[in-house]
Coordinates of C-alpha atoms in Angstrom, one line a residue:
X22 CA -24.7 167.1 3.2
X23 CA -26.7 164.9 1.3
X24 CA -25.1 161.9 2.2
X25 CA -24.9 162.8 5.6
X26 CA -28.8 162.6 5.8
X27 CA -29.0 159.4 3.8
X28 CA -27.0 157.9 6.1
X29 CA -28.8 159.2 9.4
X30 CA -31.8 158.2 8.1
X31 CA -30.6 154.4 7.4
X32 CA -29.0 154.0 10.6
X33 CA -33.0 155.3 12.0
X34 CA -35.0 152.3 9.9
X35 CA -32.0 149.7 10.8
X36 CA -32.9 149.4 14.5
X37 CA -37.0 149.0 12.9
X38 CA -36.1 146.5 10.8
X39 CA -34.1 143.9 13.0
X40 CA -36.9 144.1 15.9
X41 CA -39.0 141.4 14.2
X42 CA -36.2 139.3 14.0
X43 CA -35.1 139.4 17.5
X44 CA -38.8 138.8 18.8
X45 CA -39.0 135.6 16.5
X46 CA -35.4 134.8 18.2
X47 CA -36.3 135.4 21.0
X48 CA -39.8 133.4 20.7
X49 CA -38.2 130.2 20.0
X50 CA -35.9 130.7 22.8
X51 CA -38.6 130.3 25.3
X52 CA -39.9 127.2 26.1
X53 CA -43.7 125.7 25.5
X54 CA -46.3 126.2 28.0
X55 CA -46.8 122.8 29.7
X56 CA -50.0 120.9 28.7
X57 CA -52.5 120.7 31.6
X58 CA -52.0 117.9 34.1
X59 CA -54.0 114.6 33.2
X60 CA -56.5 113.1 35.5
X61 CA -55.1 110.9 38.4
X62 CA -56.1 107.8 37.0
X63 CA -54.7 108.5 33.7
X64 CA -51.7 108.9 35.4
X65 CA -52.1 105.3 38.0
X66 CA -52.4 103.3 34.0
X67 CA -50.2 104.9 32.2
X68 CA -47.3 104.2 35.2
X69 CA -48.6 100.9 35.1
X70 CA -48.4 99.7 31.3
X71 CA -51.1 96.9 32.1
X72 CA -54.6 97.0 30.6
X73 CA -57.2 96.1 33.1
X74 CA -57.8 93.3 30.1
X75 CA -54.2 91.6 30.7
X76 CA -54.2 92.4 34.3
X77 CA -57.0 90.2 34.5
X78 CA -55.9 87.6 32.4
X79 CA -52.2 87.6 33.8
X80 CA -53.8 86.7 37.5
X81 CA -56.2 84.0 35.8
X82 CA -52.3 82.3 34.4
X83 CA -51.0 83.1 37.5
X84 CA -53.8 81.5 40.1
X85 CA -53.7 78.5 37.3
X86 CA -50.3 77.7 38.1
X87 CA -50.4 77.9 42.0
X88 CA -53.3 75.5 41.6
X89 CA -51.8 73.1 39.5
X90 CA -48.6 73.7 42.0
X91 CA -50.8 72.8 45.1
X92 CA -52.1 69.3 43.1
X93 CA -48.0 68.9 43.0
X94 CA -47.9 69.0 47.0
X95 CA -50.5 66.6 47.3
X96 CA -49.0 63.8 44.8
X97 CA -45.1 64.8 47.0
X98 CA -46.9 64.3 50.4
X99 CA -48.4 61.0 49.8
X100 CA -44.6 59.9 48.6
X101 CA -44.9 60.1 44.7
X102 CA -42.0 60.6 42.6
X103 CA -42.1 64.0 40.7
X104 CA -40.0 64.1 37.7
X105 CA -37.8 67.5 37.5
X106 CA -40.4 69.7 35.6
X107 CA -42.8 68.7 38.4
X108 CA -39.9 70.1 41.0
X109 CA -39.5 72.7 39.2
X110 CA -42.7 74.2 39.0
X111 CA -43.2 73.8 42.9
X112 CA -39.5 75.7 43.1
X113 CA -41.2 78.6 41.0
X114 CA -44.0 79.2 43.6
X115 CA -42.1 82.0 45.5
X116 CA -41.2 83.9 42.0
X117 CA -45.1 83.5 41.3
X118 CA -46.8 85.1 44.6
X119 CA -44.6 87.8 44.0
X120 CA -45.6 88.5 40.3
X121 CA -49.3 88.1 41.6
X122 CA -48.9 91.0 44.0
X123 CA -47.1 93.4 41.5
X124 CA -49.5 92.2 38.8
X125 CA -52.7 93.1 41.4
X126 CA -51.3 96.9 42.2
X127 CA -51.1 97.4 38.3
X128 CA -47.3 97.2 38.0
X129 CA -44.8 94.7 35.2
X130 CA -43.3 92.4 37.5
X131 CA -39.5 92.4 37.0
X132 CA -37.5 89.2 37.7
X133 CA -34.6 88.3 39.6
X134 CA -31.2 87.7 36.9
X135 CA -31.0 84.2 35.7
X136 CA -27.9 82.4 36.4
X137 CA -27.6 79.6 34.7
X138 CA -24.6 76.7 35.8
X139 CA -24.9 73.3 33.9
X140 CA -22.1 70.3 34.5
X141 CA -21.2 68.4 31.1
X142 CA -21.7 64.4 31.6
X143 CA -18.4 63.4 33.8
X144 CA -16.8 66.7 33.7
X145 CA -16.9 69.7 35.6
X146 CA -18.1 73.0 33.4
X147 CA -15.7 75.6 33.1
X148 CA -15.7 78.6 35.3
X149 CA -17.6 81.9 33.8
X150 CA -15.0 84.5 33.2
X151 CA -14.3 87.3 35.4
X152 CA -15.4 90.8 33.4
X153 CA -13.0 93.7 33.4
X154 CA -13.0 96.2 36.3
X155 CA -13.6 99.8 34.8
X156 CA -14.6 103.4 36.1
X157 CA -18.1 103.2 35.1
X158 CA -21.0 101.2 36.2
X159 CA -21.5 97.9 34.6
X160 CA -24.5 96.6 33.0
X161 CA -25.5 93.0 34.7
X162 CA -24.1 89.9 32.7
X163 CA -27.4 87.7 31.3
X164 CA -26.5 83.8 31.5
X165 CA -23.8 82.2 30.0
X166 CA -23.8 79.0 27.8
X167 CA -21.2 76.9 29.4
X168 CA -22.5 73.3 28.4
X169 CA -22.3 73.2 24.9
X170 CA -20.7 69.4 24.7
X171 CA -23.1 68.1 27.2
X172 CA -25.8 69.5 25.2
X173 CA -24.4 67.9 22.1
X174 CA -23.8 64.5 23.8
X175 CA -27.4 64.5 25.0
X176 CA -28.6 65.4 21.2
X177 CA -26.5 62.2 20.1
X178 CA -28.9 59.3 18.6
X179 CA -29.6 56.9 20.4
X180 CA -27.1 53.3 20.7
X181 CA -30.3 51.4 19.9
X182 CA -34.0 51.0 19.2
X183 CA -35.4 52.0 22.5
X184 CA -38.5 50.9 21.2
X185 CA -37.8 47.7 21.2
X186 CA -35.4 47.8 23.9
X187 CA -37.6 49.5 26.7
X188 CA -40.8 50.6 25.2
X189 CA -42.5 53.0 23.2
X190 CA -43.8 55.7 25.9
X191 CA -40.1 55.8 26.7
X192 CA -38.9 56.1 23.4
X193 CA -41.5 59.2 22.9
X194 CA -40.4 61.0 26.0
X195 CA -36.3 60.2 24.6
X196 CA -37.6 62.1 21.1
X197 CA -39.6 65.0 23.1
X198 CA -37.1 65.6 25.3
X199 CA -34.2 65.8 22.4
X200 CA -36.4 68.4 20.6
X201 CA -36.9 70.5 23.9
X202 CA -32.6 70.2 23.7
X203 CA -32.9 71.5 20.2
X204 CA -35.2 74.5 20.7
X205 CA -33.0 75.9 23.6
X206 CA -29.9 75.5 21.6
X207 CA -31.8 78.1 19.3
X208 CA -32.3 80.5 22.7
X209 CA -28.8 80.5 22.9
X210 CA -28.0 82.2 19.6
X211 CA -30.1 84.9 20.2
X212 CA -29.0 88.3 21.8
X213 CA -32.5 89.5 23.7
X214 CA -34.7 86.9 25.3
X215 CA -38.0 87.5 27.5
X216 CA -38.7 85.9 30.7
X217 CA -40.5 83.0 29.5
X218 CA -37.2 82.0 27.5
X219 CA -34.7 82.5 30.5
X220 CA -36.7 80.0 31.9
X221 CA -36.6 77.3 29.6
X222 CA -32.8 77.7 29.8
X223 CA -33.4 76.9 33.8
X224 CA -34.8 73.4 32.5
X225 CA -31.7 72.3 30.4
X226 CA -29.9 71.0 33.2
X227 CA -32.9 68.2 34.2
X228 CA -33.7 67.5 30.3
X229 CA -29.8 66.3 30.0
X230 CA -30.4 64.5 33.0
X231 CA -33.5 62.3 32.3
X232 CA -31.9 62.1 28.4
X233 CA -29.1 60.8 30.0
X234 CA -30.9 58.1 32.6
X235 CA -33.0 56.7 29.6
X236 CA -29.5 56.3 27.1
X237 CA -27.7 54.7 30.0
X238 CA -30.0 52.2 30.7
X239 CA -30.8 51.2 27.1
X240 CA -26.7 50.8 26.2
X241 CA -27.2 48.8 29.6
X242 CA -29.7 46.1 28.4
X243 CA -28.2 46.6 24.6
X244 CA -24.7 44.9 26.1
X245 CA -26.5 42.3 27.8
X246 CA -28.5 41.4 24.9
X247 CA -25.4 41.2 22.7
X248 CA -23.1 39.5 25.9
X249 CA -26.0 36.5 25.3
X250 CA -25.8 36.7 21.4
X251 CA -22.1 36.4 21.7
X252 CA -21.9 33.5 24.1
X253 CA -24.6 31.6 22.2
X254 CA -22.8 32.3 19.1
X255 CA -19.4 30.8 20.6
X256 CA -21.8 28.0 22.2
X257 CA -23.3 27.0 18.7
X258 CA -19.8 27.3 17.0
X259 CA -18.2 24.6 19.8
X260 CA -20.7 22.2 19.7
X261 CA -20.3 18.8 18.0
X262 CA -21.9 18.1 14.8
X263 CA -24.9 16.5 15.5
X264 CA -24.9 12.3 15.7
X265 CA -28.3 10.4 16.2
X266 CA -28.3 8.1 19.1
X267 CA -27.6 4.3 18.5
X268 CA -31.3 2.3 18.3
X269 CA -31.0 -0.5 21.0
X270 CA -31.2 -3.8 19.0
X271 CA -34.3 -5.2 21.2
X272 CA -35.6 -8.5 20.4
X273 CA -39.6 -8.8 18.9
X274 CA -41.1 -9.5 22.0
X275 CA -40.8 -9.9 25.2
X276 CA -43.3 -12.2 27.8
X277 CA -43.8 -10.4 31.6
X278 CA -44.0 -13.6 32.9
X279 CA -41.1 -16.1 32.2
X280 CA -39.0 -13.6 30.7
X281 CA -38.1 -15.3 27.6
X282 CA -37.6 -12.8 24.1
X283 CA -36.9 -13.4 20.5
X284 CA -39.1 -12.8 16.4
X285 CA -42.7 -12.5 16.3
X286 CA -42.1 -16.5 14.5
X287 CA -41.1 -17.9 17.4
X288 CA -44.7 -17.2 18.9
X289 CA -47.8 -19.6 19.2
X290 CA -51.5 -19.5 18.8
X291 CA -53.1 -17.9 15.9
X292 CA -53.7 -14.3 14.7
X293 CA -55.4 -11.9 17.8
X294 CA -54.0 -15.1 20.7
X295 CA -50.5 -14.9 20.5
X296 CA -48.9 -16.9 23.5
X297 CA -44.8 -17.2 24.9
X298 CA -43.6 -20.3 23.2
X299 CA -41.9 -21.3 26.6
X300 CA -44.4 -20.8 29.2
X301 CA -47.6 -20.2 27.1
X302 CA -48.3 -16.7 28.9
X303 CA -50.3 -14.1 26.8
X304 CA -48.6 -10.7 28.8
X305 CA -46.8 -10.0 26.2
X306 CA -44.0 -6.8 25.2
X307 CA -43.7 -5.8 21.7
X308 CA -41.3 -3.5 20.8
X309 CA -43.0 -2.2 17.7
X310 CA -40.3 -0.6 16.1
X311 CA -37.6 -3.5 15.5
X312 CA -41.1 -5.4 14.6
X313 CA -41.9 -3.1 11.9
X314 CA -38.3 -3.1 10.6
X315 CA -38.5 -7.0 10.0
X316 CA -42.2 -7.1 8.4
X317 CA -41.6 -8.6 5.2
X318 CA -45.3 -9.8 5.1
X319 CA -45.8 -7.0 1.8
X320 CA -48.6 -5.0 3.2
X321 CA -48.6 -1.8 1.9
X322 CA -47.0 1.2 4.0
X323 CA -50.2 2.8 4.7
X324 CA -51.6 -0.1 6.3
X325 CA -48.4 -0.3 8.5
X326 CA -48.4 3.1 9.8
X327 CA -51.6 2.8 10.7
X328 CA -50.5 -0.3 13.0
X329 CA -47.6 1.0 14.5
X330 CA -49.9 4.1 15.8
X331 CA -52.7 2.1 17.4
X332 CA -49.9 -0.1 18.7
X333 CA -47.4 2.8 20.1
X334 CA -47.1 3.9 24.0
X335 CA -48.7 7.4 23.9
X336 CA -46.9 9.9 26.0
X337 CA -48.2 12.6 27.2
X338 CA -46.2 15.9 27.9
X339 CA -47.2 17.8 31.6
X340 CA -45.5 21.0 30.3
X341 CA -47.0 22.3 27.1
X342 CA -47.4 25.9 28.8
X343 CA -44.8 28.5 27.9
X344 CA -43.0 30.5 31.1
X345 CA -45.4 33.0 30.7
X346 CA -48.5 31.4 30.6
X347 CA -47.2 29.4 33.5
X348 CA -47.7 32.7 36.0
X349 CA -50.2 33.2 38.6
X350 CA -51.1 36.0 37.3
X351 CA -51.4 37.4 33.8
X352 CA -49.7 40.1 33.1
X353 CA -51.4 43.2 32.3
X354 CA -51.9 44.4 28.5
X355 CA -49.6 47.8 27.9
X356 CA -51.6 50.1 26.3
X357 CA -51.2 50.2 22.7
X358 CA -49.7 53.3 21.7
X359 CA -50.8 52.6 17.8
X360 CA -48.9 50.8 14.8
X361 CA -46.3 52.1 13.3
X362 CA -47.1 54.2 9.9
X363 CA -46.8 52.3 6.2
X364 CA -44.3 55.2 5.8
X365 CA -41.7 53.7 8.1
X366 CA -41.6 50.2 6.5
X367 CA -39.4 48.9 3.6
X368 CA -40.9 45.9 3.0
X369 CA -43.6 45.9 0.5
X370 CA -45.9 43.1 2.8
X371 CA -45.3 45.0 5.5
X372 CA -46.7 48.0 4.5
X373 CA -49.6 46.5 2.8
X374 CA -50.7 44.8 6.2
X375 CA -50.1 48.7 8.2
X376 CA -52.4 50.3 5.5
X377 CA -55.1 47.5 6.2
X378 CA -58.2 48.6 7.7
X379 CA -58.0 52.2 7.7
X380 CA -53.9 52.6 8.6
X381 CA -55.7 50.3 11.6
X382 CA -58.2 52.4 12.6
X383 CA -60.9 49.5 11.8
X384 CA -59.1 47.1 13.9
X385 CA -62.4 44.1 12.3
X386 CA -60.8 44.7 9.0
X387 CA -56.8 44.7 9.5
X388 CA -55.0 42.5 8.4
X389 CA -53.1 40.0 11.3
X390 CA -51.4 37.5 9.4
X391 CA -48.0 38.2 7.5
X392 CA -45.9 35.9 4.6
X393 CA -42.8 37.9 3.1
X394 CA -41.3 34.9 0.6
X395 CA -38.2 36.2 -0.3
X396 CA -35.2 33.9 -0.5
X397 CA -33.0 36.0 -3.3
X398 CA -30.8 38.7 -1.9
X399 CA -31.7 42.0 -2.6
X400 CA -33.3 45.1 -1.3
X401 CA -35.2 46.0 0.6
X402 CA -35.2 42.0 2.0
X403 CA -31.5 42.0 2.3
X404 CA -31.8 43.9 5.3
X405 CA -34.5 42.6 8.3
X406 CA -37.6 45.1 8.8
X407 CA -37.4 45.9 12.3
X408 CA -41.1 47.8 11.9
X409 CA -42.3 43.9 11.8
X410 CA -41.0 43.9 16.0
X411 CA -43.3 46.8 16.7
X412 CA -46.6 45.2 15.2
X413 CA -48.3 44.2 18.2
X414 CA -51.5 43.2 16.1
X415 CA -50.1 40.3 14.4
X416 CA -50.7 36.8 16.0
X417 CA -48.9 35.0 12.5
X418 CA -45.6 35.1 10.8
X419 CA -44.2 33.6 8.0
X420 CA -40.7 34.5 7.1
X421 CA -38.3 33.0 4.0
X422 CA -35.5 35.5 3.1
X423 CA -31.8 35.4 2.3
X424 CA -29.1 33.9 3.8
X425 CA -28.1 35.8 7.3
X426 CA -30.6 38.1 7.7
X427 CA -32.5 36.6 10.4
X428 CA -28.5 35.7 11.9
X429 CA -28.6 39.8 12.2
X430 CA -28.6 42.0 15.3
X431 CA -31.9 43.4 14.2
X432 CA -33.6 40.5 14.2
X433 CA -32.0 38.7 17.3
X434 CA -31.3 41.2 19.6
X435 CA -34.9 42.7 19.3
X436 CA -36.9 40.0 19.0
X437 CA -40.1 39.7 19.8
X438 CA -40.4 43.2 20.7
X439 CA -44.4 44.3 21.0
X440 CA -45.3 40.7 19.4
X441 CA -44.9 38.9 23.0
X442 CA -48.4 38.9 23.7
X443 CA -50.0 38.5 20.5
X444 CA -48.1 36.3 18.3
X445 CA -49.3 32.9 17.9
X446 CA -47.4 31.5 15.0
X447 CA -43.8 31.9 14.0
X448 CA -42.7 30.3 10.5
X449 CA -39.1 30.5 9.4
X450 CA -38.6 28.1 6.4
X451 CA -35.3 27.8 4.9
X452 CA -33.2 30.7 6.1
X453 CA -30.6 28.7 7.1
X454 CA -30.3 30.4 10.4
X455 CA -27.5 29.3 13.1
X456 CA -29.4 30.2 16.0
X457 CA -33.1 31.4 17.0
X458 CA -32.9 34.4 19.4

């Protein structure tokens, strides 16, 4: 009986007991009161995600561009040339009024998907290929890189100094637009990319066009520039060895009047009234030179040279001026895009004259005059300093060094380079050169 009322009363406090639990059960069961409603324009900028601060300065960018954009219709209506960035910009003006209105209500402007198709240099690039068909809905394909080798033909160096070949504003735009090449290479290996970067992979295309324009036409004038080297070279290597004319054997004198000739002995009169022996005449020819040959009278040679000088035809020469100077018009001075750094030289005389006044920035004090006296082979003078082409300072020259390197391409394809309006003086003593350029 005892245990019978133990166990009554245990099955009374068990029910007691597991209430507490089942109320804290059931308490986490039921979900949280929801938090009061926020104002309404808590709500407007938080849908938005844009500060009034970069709202504002996202419409200053934006109304920047469509100016700079109208400036670009101007230049097109009056019939300028625009380069592809130009073209570019005035194709994004569309995109741009659109971001401008979403920007203006508050909202992220979302772009169209970038598709990106570039041709490789002669050859057609290959077709994207087609994803798989499945069940589910598929996420939208970003671009594709599908130039690759015309990238890497377009990041090739160049066949030549262009430089020296075109000129230095075109060589700069040749480097800038290689690096531009090199940074969207870098796109390419990564995964995510914002909108800015999509499009500077829209602007590959025209920077391995315009690479491609300036390399073509430098291989172009590089050919023609070695053509003429080769034909001269051939020319040179036919012609005769050299053979100094025969000296006519002219007689002493010779009278205007009767005609008659023969030795300065056969003459009469005295010293300063020299007459024709036959008809006495005074208009007298006297070839100096076969006169001079026969003077045995043992003056000295100074005396005689003086003579022969006083007593020579002066002639006169009507063409002194070189083609250029012979223009109408002088042709206007590039401007000067500054000297090339000591850094870039090898020859010691050359980079002493580059670090003259201030690296050149006290134009009074630098140096224009060069001598590099090196007739030994060895470096750096076995090899010709092309940095010496693009000096355009230096109005003198003076150049001994070894044997062939003036008979170089360096030196006579590129020459003068930026020295064609300043150089005055050229020296080349005993390089034993074959040709001049």
């Amino acid at each position: 009986e005892e245990e019978e009322e133990e166990e009554e009363e245990e099955e009374v406090e068990a029910p007691k007991k597991a209430a507490p639990k089942k109320a804290a059960a059931k308490a986490k069961e039921e979900p949280a009161p929801a938090p009061a409603p926020p104002a309404a324009a808590a709500e407007e900028g938080a849908s938005s995600g844009l500060s009034p601060a970069e709202q504002e300065k996202r419409i200053k960018n934006i109304k920047k561009k469509l100016q700079q954009i109208e400036k670009l219709r101007e230049r097109e209506a009056k019939g300028d040339d625009l380069d592809w960035e130009a073209k570019d910009k005035i194709a994004s003006e569309v995109e741009l009024r659109k971001e401008m209105a979403c920007v203006e209500r508050g909202e992220e402007y979302t772009p169209p998907p970038v598709e990106v198709v570039v041709k490789a240099k002669g050859k057609a690039a290959p077709a994207a290929p087609a994803a798989p068909a499945g069940d589910g809905p598929e996420e939208p394909a970003g671009p594709q890189d599908l130039h690759t080798q015309a990238r890497a033909d377009a990041l090739a160096p160049p066949p030549g100094d262009i430089g020296l070949l075109i000129d230095d504003e075109t060589e700069k735009r040749f480097k800038n637009l290689q690096k531009k090449l090199r940074d969207i290479a870098k796109l390419w290996e990564q995964s995510k990319r914002d909108r800015l970067q999509e499009q500077k992979l829209m602007q590959e295309p025209g920077l391995i066009d315009e690479i491609n324009v300036i390399r073509d036409k430098a291989e172009k004038l590089l050919l023609d520039r070695r053509a003429k080297f080769s034909a001269a070279t051939a020319a040179k290597k036919a012609e005769p060895a050299f053979k100094p004319a025969a000296r006519p054997n002219l007689p002493a004198w010779q009278c205007n009047e009767c005609g008659a000739s023969g030795d300065m002995g056969d003459l009469i009169g005295g010293e300063g009234a020299m007459a024709c022996f036959k008809c006495g005449g005074t208009a007298l020819t006297h070839n100096i030179a076969k006169a001079a040959e026969e003077d045995d009278d043992g003056e000295d040679e100074g005396g005689d040279a003086d003579q022969m000088a006083s007593k020579k035809e002066r002639v006169e020469c009507k063409d002194l001026k070189t083609a250029r100077q012979k223009k109408a018009a002088p042709a206007t001075k590039k401007e000067d895009s500054g000297p090339p750094t000591p850094a870039s030289a090898t020859w010691p005389e050359l980079k002493e004259v580059l670090e003259s006044g201030d690296r050149g920035v006290d134009q009074g004090r630098q140096k224009k005059a060069i001598e590099v006296s090196h007739a030994k082979d060895g470096a750096p003078y076995s090899e010709f300093d092309s940095v010496l082409l693009k000096c355009s300072f230096l109005t003198r020259i003076e150049l001994k060094l070894p044997l062939g390197v003036l008979d170089s391409e360096a030196f006579q394809l590129y020459f003068p380079g930026a020295l064609s309006d300043s150089l005055l003086e050229l020296i080349l003593k005993q390089n034993q050169m074959t040709m001049v350029p």
